[in-house]
Amino acid sequence: MSAFMWNILLAFVWAVTTELFTPTNFVIGFIIGYIVLWFAPSVEGRRAYFLKSWRLVTFLFFFIKELVIANVRMAYYTISPLNRMKPGVIGIPLEDLTDSELVVLSNLITLTPGTLSVFLSQDRKTLYVHFMRVDDPDKLRSEIKGSFERRLLELTR
Amino acid sequence: MKDILAGSFFILGGLFSLLAGLGILRMPDSFTRMQAATKAGTLGVGCLILGVAIYFADLGDSTRALLVIGFLFLTAPVAAYIIARAAYHIGVPLWSGTVIDELKDSPDRGIGEDDQIMRGAGGAGAQKASASDHTTPNPEPATGDEPRTPDHDPDDPTDR
Amino acid sequence: MCAANSPGIPLSDLAMDGAVGLIFSVFLLVALSALAPTVQRFVRGWTGLLLALGPASLFAWFATQIPAVARGETLEAALRWAPSIDIALTMRLDGLALLFALLICGIGALIVAYAGAYLHGHHQIGRFYCFLILFMASMLGLVLADNLIAIFVFWELTSISSYLLIGFDHRRTAARKAALQALLVTGAGGLALLAGLVLMGIASGSWELSEILASGDVLREHALYTPILILVLAGAFTKSAQFPFHFWLPNAMEAPTPVSAYLHSSTMVKAGVYILARMHPTLGGTDSWIWALSIFGAVTMVLGAWLALQNNQLKRVLAYSTVSSLGAMVMLLGIGTPLAAKAAIAFILAHALYKGALFMVAGTIDHETGEKNTEKLGGLVRLMPATAAVSIIAAVSMAGLPPLFGFVGKEVLLEATLESPTFSTWLVAASVAMAALTVAAAILVAVKPFIGAHLETPKKAHDPPLAMQAGPAILALFTIALGLAPQFLAGPIVGAGASSVLGEQTEVKLALWHGLTPALGFSALAVLLGVGLYFGRAGVRGVGAALGPIDAVGPARGYDAAMASLNLIASAQTRILQSGYLRNYLIILIISTAGLVGFTLFARHGVPEIRVQTIPNFYEVGLAILVVVGALIVVVSRSRLGAIAALGLVGYSVGLIYVLYGAPDLAMTQFAIETLTVILFVLVFYHLPAFATYSGKRERLRDMLVALIGGAMMTVLVLLAVEIQVDEPVSDYFIRNSAPKAYGHNIVNVILVDFRVLDTLGEILVLAVAAIGVHTLLRLRPDRRARR
Amino acid sequence: MTADLTMPVVLLDAIIGMLAFGIAMSAIRLYLGPSLADRVVALDLIATLSVGMIAIYSVKTSMPVLLLVAIVLALIMFLGTIAFALYIQKGAPP
Amino acid sequence: MSSLALILPLLIPLATAGVGILAWRSRRLQRAIGLIGSVVLVIASVWLFVLVREEGIQSLQIANWQAPFGITLVGDLLSVALVLATAVMGVCVIVYSFGSVDRARESFFYYPLMHVLLMGINGAFLTGDLFNLYVWFEVMLISSFVLLALGGERAQLEGALKYVTLNLASSVIFLTGIGVVYGVAGTLNFADLALKLSAFEEQGIVTTLSMILFITFGVKAAIFPLFFWLPASYHTPPAAVSAIFAGMLTKVGVYALIRVFTLIFNQDISYTHTLILVVAGFTMVTGVLGAAAQHEFRRILSFHIISQIGYMIMGLGLMVSGNPAAVRLAIAGAFFYIIHNIVAKSNLFLISGVANKLRGSYELSRLGGLYASNPALSLLFLISAFALAGVPPLSGFFGKLMLVRAGLEAEAYVIVAVALGVGLLTLFSMTKIWAEAFWKPAPDESDDESAGESPGKAAVRQPGMALMMAPIIFLAVLAVALGVFFEPVYNFSIDMADQILDPRAYIEAVLPPEYIEQVRGGVK
Amino acid sequence: MNSIILQTATRYLLPLLLLFSLFLLWRGHNEPGGGFVGGLVAASAIALQAIAFGPARARQAVRIDLRALIAIGLITALVSGIPALMRGDSYMQAYWMDLGHESIGYIKVGTPLIFDIGVYLTVIGVALLMIITVAEE
Amino acid sequence: MEVLLAIVIGILFACGLYMMMRRSIVKLVIGLALLGHAANLVIFVAGGLRRGAPPLVPTGADAPPELVADPLPQALVLTAIVISFGVVAFTLVLVKRTWQAVGNDDIDLMRATDT
Ligand code: NA
Ligand code: NA
């Protein structure tokens, strides 16, 4: 991601030229650098950099949304009578993920309520997840794969 | 404005923390309790600290606060995963109302951990336990020259 | 360190020359003792004779001092030791000291020579010489010493060297036991003597005996007189085997005969008598003195003589007879008249001569025949004529028949009892009884083996080598010579000795023939009775056997009982205190602490007043509850990992308390340490067994109670500390100076790395060693070492 | 370093109360168990909520330095939990 | 220069330990470092000793922070003499270890641990600060824990468990006491405490504080009824370790008692010191009776440590007497007794190690025949044993004499009687060892007298025996010399007592005059 | 523990923790922190490594033998007081100097910092030696 | 609050001591750890409690503007915490090794070294 390095370099140059080495100034330099990069087609991987950064932002928003929704749901489980719950453990088939992707995915699943990663199979092909409410296992499987895994892969690859 | 925002996060965080406490006490089995504790705890404290970051609105202090969130979000789920995995591995029972357990019947069920891991060996010695019964999962680890193999508390049926 | 007169010790100019000799004499013997084993290695068979030259030459030197001393002069010398605490090797040669010095060196020389032959070929003979001469040195030091502490030093050395001598035949259990018994009895007395001597020093203000003796009635009128007297008597009585401490002496006959002859007849046992004689001028003459010495002396005298006749082992008869004689000497010192003093000194001299000879003869008989039982000995005169001659001469002296010096001694004894201002009748009766029994004993032990029909013995007897014959023979010759010319030969020294005992110069007349005095009558009576007793000894023993049950409560049994109960008490006490139960130790620690601190607080201060300082917030209360809950879970948890988790809870909540009260550094450290502790616990507990409950309900309740008492004490202490403030804490200095002087804004850190850096240095050292300890414990194991 | 408090104390106390409630419930779970996993999760939650507690307290006392303490705790409690998990996994067969 | 002299007894062992740890690969290097360090420590201690003897009390404000704020090291006669004794014992034990400690222990930091122990002891003797004293106690304890357990034999571990538990319990009490003392007085510096607490009107509180410290130092000193850890453990490690423990560790407790109960808690003497005197009596008696019940070489010696601590404490307790001469003599006697006991007791432990090496046991029933086979060793034992039992003219006699005389001058007749009686029982125990281990024929020995000569003599030529004997001979000579050259030692003891009994000199050596003025004026 | 998820998370956490520990060490003189906490945090980072990858990997991560690390820490702490001795001052007396330049500001560096580094190294060595040795059992 | 904490300290002590008096050596160490906490709290509380203000000097100032908590007890406790960690860790391993050597965790069976 040399474009990112470029961005850092620009922020540094900004700080040097303004002779002000405060963190705030550095952040300003970074933002200005980002804008500069927008108009600098010579930088290699510039396009991917913008795409990734955009996806990161949307991913974060997605994550926060999931987090909030799921927490509300969790709150509901917590205070509602126990017989409303239908917990279960379901195996989610995975693509061929890298270590870091696995960690992020597992963490995301755990952090979003109603789900808890329990077990990653030896061949790294299946992630078993504990659900608070299982109505249709296959639907849950595709939900996880469709939202979390897809968005994660979009971000990282 | 800043204080209102911070205050809202405080309230949100407080509520989640409350829920986490309620959940960990009220949920019927270890895994549902973990669900409640990890999420509500992390999110609740996350919100609180976000509020603190906003409240102080000082680069150094706020960065430190955000650092806490970062750490929390990195470590808490990993910890939960590791605990859940270990708990499942040794056969902590699922709630009777559990509707499905695909892991139970899976051929992957063996934890894939070598018991000698702390001795630095690799993970090759995956052991497959009898898949049918949760209460008798793994055979006792072979610990070589120890005078007595480690075990759990025989007088405490709950300690497993 | 050199010989010199220390301040406060007056030395006449005249004495200076002789003085060095006094100290030299003791050191000569010490040096000889140290060299003895080496000499033995090189000289072998002639060692005894060679070594005997030392004491012999000292004897000669002391003999040259007789005229001067008899004139009333004294030799004095001092060697600085620790003058600041009144310890000096001050030496003083007066009549009493001279008499003893002559006996010690003279008989000592004979004994050393005798021992050379007696123990010929023994592989530890070198050590024997060493101990024997060391004893000689100690004894000489004792009689010469003038300083109270020096007296005690030599006194103890005689006990120690005699311990080594009695146990010389160390492979035998009986010898070891007898040595220990002698050491303990005389050692106990020695400690009493120490206390008595120190009290004397304190009471009189002087630590030189000569000064104390010169100061007249100071001690007799002092409030501490009675304790001093009791303590000194305890020392003297144990050493001189006075009733009821007489039992150790016959047992000490386990020692080789030269030792018995020397220590247990002529010298060491007389140390007690010596001390009494020495103390007479300052402690004597009071009613308690007279009563104690007369009664104990007389009882010992008769009892010893009686017991002598009850035995048939050569050395035991002689030993009891010695006890009897020691009793007589003590009795005479108790009477305390000039005549009695003269009698005591004469009797000491007479006894030393004949008893030393008899012991050596007894040793010779044993050595030559292999038989100790008098009843199984007889007719030896044909086989060992020389020995028989010496033995019979000594026996005659012992029996108190003229013309030997024993007769002189016994006559003055009887006279002294006749003229005793107190208890005269009883004392005369006792003396006659003693004399009669002694006659019988003398015949039994020194005459009977030689006359009559020859009895077969294990070894074929013949006269021993010259070195063994010389000793008793010379002593016998002295007995004869002194008996024939008592005034000329013994008069000066006896007179000088009596003068010392009385504390003033006295004239002494000694004569073989006193005319037809009542004493002579009693003497004759005693001899007749004695011969009768000898032939009727079977009856005497019958009576003794009938009295046997008394022995069950006697002092010898008392010693055994004391030893047994010492063992019993010791092991019982140890079983109770050092029970091995860690819990008991902890209970004692807790109760001691709480009891002592609590009692002190209430006794010295009163119930402390506690005011509530600040009202806690709700979350402070919550936190407090959390700590308590955590601790309680730890206690009640039946799962060990649960307990660890709860321990973590306690740790984290304590950390929160630190946060609450402004201690972020502490809180951080607490959290970090707590986590590491938990990890260690978890990793270690993996190998440990599960919690088990071993204690019963009652024990648990008791422990709970004790724990609560401990906790309550801590609560009170904390409240006390909060409540009371003596002064502003020094920490204001840190707060004010941290930034400007130590360039640090975190005051706690500045304290740790600057203000109190030494604490931190020690602390990381503790950590380092703890880690090394963990490493070592786990890696260095006997089982693994064995495998290596 | 320090600033004046601009937040209603009541609110902060209420938040502290909520956290305290959570901690109290976790403590009960710690006691009840029944499995070691439950106790560990309870301890982990207590530590997590303590992080929040410290953060709020830093607001209440206007002591942002306390956030460093919160960071240390957040960082390090993970380790304790993992150690327990290790134990559960390998040390507690039936 | 005094600043250097006071810190060296801490720095030398610390540096030695640090370098020693780095050299863990080479046993030979470890030995060399250990020996050099201990010899240098002796030199430094002599320097400090001479300095203090000639120029009076020395103090060092660590990091140049003036007392009572920083930590002060103080060298008075008492502490520097003990530092010197520690250093000398260090050399003795290290040389002895060369011949007796096995390879495995050596390569597991035996020598560095020994030096840390020495440092802890020196720190405890030199510090003038209550909390710093705690730190040195802990340094001492932890290194003694490890030395005790080093090797991992079962008996060692069992003994160590009790030793560790009880000592840690006492550390906790100490820590609590420090907290309370600081809470009440607001200071930790000895001199400052002396100044402030003696002026404090509520002496009952001060006495209560003193009791906490009495208990905690009492555990370290192994007084009645807090001594259990000692007989449970001291006989378990290698003899060299036993010897340094026996010689030095309990003495640190006694030192601390003497320090605080002369310098700080000297107001309510009729209460505190009477208590000390009573405890002294019980300590002597229970210790000596405990020994009488034992039949193992080192267990007997261990119980005697306790009994002899009683003598030292007795000297302190005699302060209760109003007679200044008696008090002076008593304190001097206690000091002399400490020095004597370090020499004699350590030596007996060293000798027990030789006996064990020769006969393979410490059990009296399995020992025997040493008198026949090892006359030199027998002589050395006799000297040390009789010194311990207080037989003149050896060192122990003079200690006993000083205490007895002081006690009689103080009219404390009961304690004197107890002390004398205990002396007799000590003699009894020593002769028990003598009779069993030396006189008695070895159990496996034939009745043939000359046969007793061979096995031991062969063992004398065992490797390392010379290294073991050298310190034993040295210490035996010392036990004799302390008696023969008693005068200078006595004078030193008296000077020491005078110094100890006059806290002003100590306070003035530590605190600046204006501070003293200010406190004297300021406290209620 | 043979868990990819834990191991991966550890890879990210390790540098973070080490960095933070150095921060605590460096800022400890002026803010909460210091050699102890810094050392403990660093040690816990490596302890995490030990749990996730096994003790052998943790030993590798430290590179230097832990016993030596302890000794070096001790000696560092000890040596920090030597300059004072060499100038005849009392042991451990602090010497400070200003490091830096007018333009970028000064930082105070002194012997107490060296001492704190000694503490830091010792604590790391100690905590790790304990944990790793125990873990290797 | 001092009163409350004093009581907490008392209970901690009681719990720690009770654990140490158990016959199981495993409980012994746990008791020791509890005692450590209790002792540290004693120093902390006895030295005087002040809510809030840690002993830090604001940047640029020479001394804290307000009353701060007493730093000395804090430094002492910090030292004590660390020492107690080292000691407890050692004891823990000692207990383990003792258990291995004796083959039992009942401390009443470990009396051979006493009499
Ligand atoms: Na106070
Ligand atoms: Na710090």
PDB file of N, CA and C in Angstrom, chain E residues 78 182 196 242 283 314 392 406:
ATOM      1  N   LEU E  78      27.900  -1.064  67.445  1.00  0.00           N
ATOM      2  CA  LEU E  78      27.140  -2.316  67.397  1.00  0.00           C
ATOM      3  C   LEU E  78      27.010  -2.813  65.958  1.00  0.00           C
ATOM      4  N   TYR E 182       4.021   4.464  60.870  1.00  0.00           N
ATOM      5  CA  TYR E 182       4.023   5.651  60.018  1.00  0.00           C
ATOM      6  C   TYR E 182       2.743   6.439  60.216  1.00  0.00           C
ATOM      7  N   LYS E 196      10.622  11.752  68.089  1.00  0.00           N
ATOM      8  CA  LYS E 196       9.209  12.116  68.146  1.00  0.00           C
ATOM      9  C   LYS E 196       8.433  11.264  69.152  1.00  0.00           C
ATOM     10  N   SER E 242      23.426 -24.181  56.939  1.00  0.00           N
ATOM     11  CA  SER E 242      23.011 -24.194  58.350  1.00  0.00           C
ATOM     12  C   SER E 242      23.892 -23.273  59.166  1.00  0.00           C
ATOM     13  N   THR E 283      12.627 -18.417  76.830  1.00  0.00           N
ATOM     14  CA  THR E 283      13.363 -18.786  75.623  1.00  0.00           C
ATOM     15  C   THR E 283      14.533 -19.699  75.968  1.00  0.00           C
ATOM     16  N   MET E 314      18.144 -11.552  77.368  1.00  0.00           N
ATOM     17  CA  MET E 314      18.248 -11.281  78.797  1.00  0.00           C
ATOM     18  C   MET E 314      19.054 -10.004  79.029  1.00  0.00           C
ATOM     19  N   PRO E 392      35.054 -21.821  81.012  1.00  0.00           N
ATOM     20  CA  PRO E 392      36.214 -20.943  80.921  1.00  0.00           C
ATOM     21  C   PRO E 392      37.439 -21.731  80.479  1.00  0.00           C
ATOM     22  N   ALA E 406      25.900  -8.854  85.632  1.00  0.00           N
ATOM     23  CA  ALA E 406      24.938  -7.770  85.434  1.00  0.00           C
ATOM     24  C   ALA E 406      23.617  -8.118  86.103  1.00  0.00           C
TER      25      ALA E 406
END
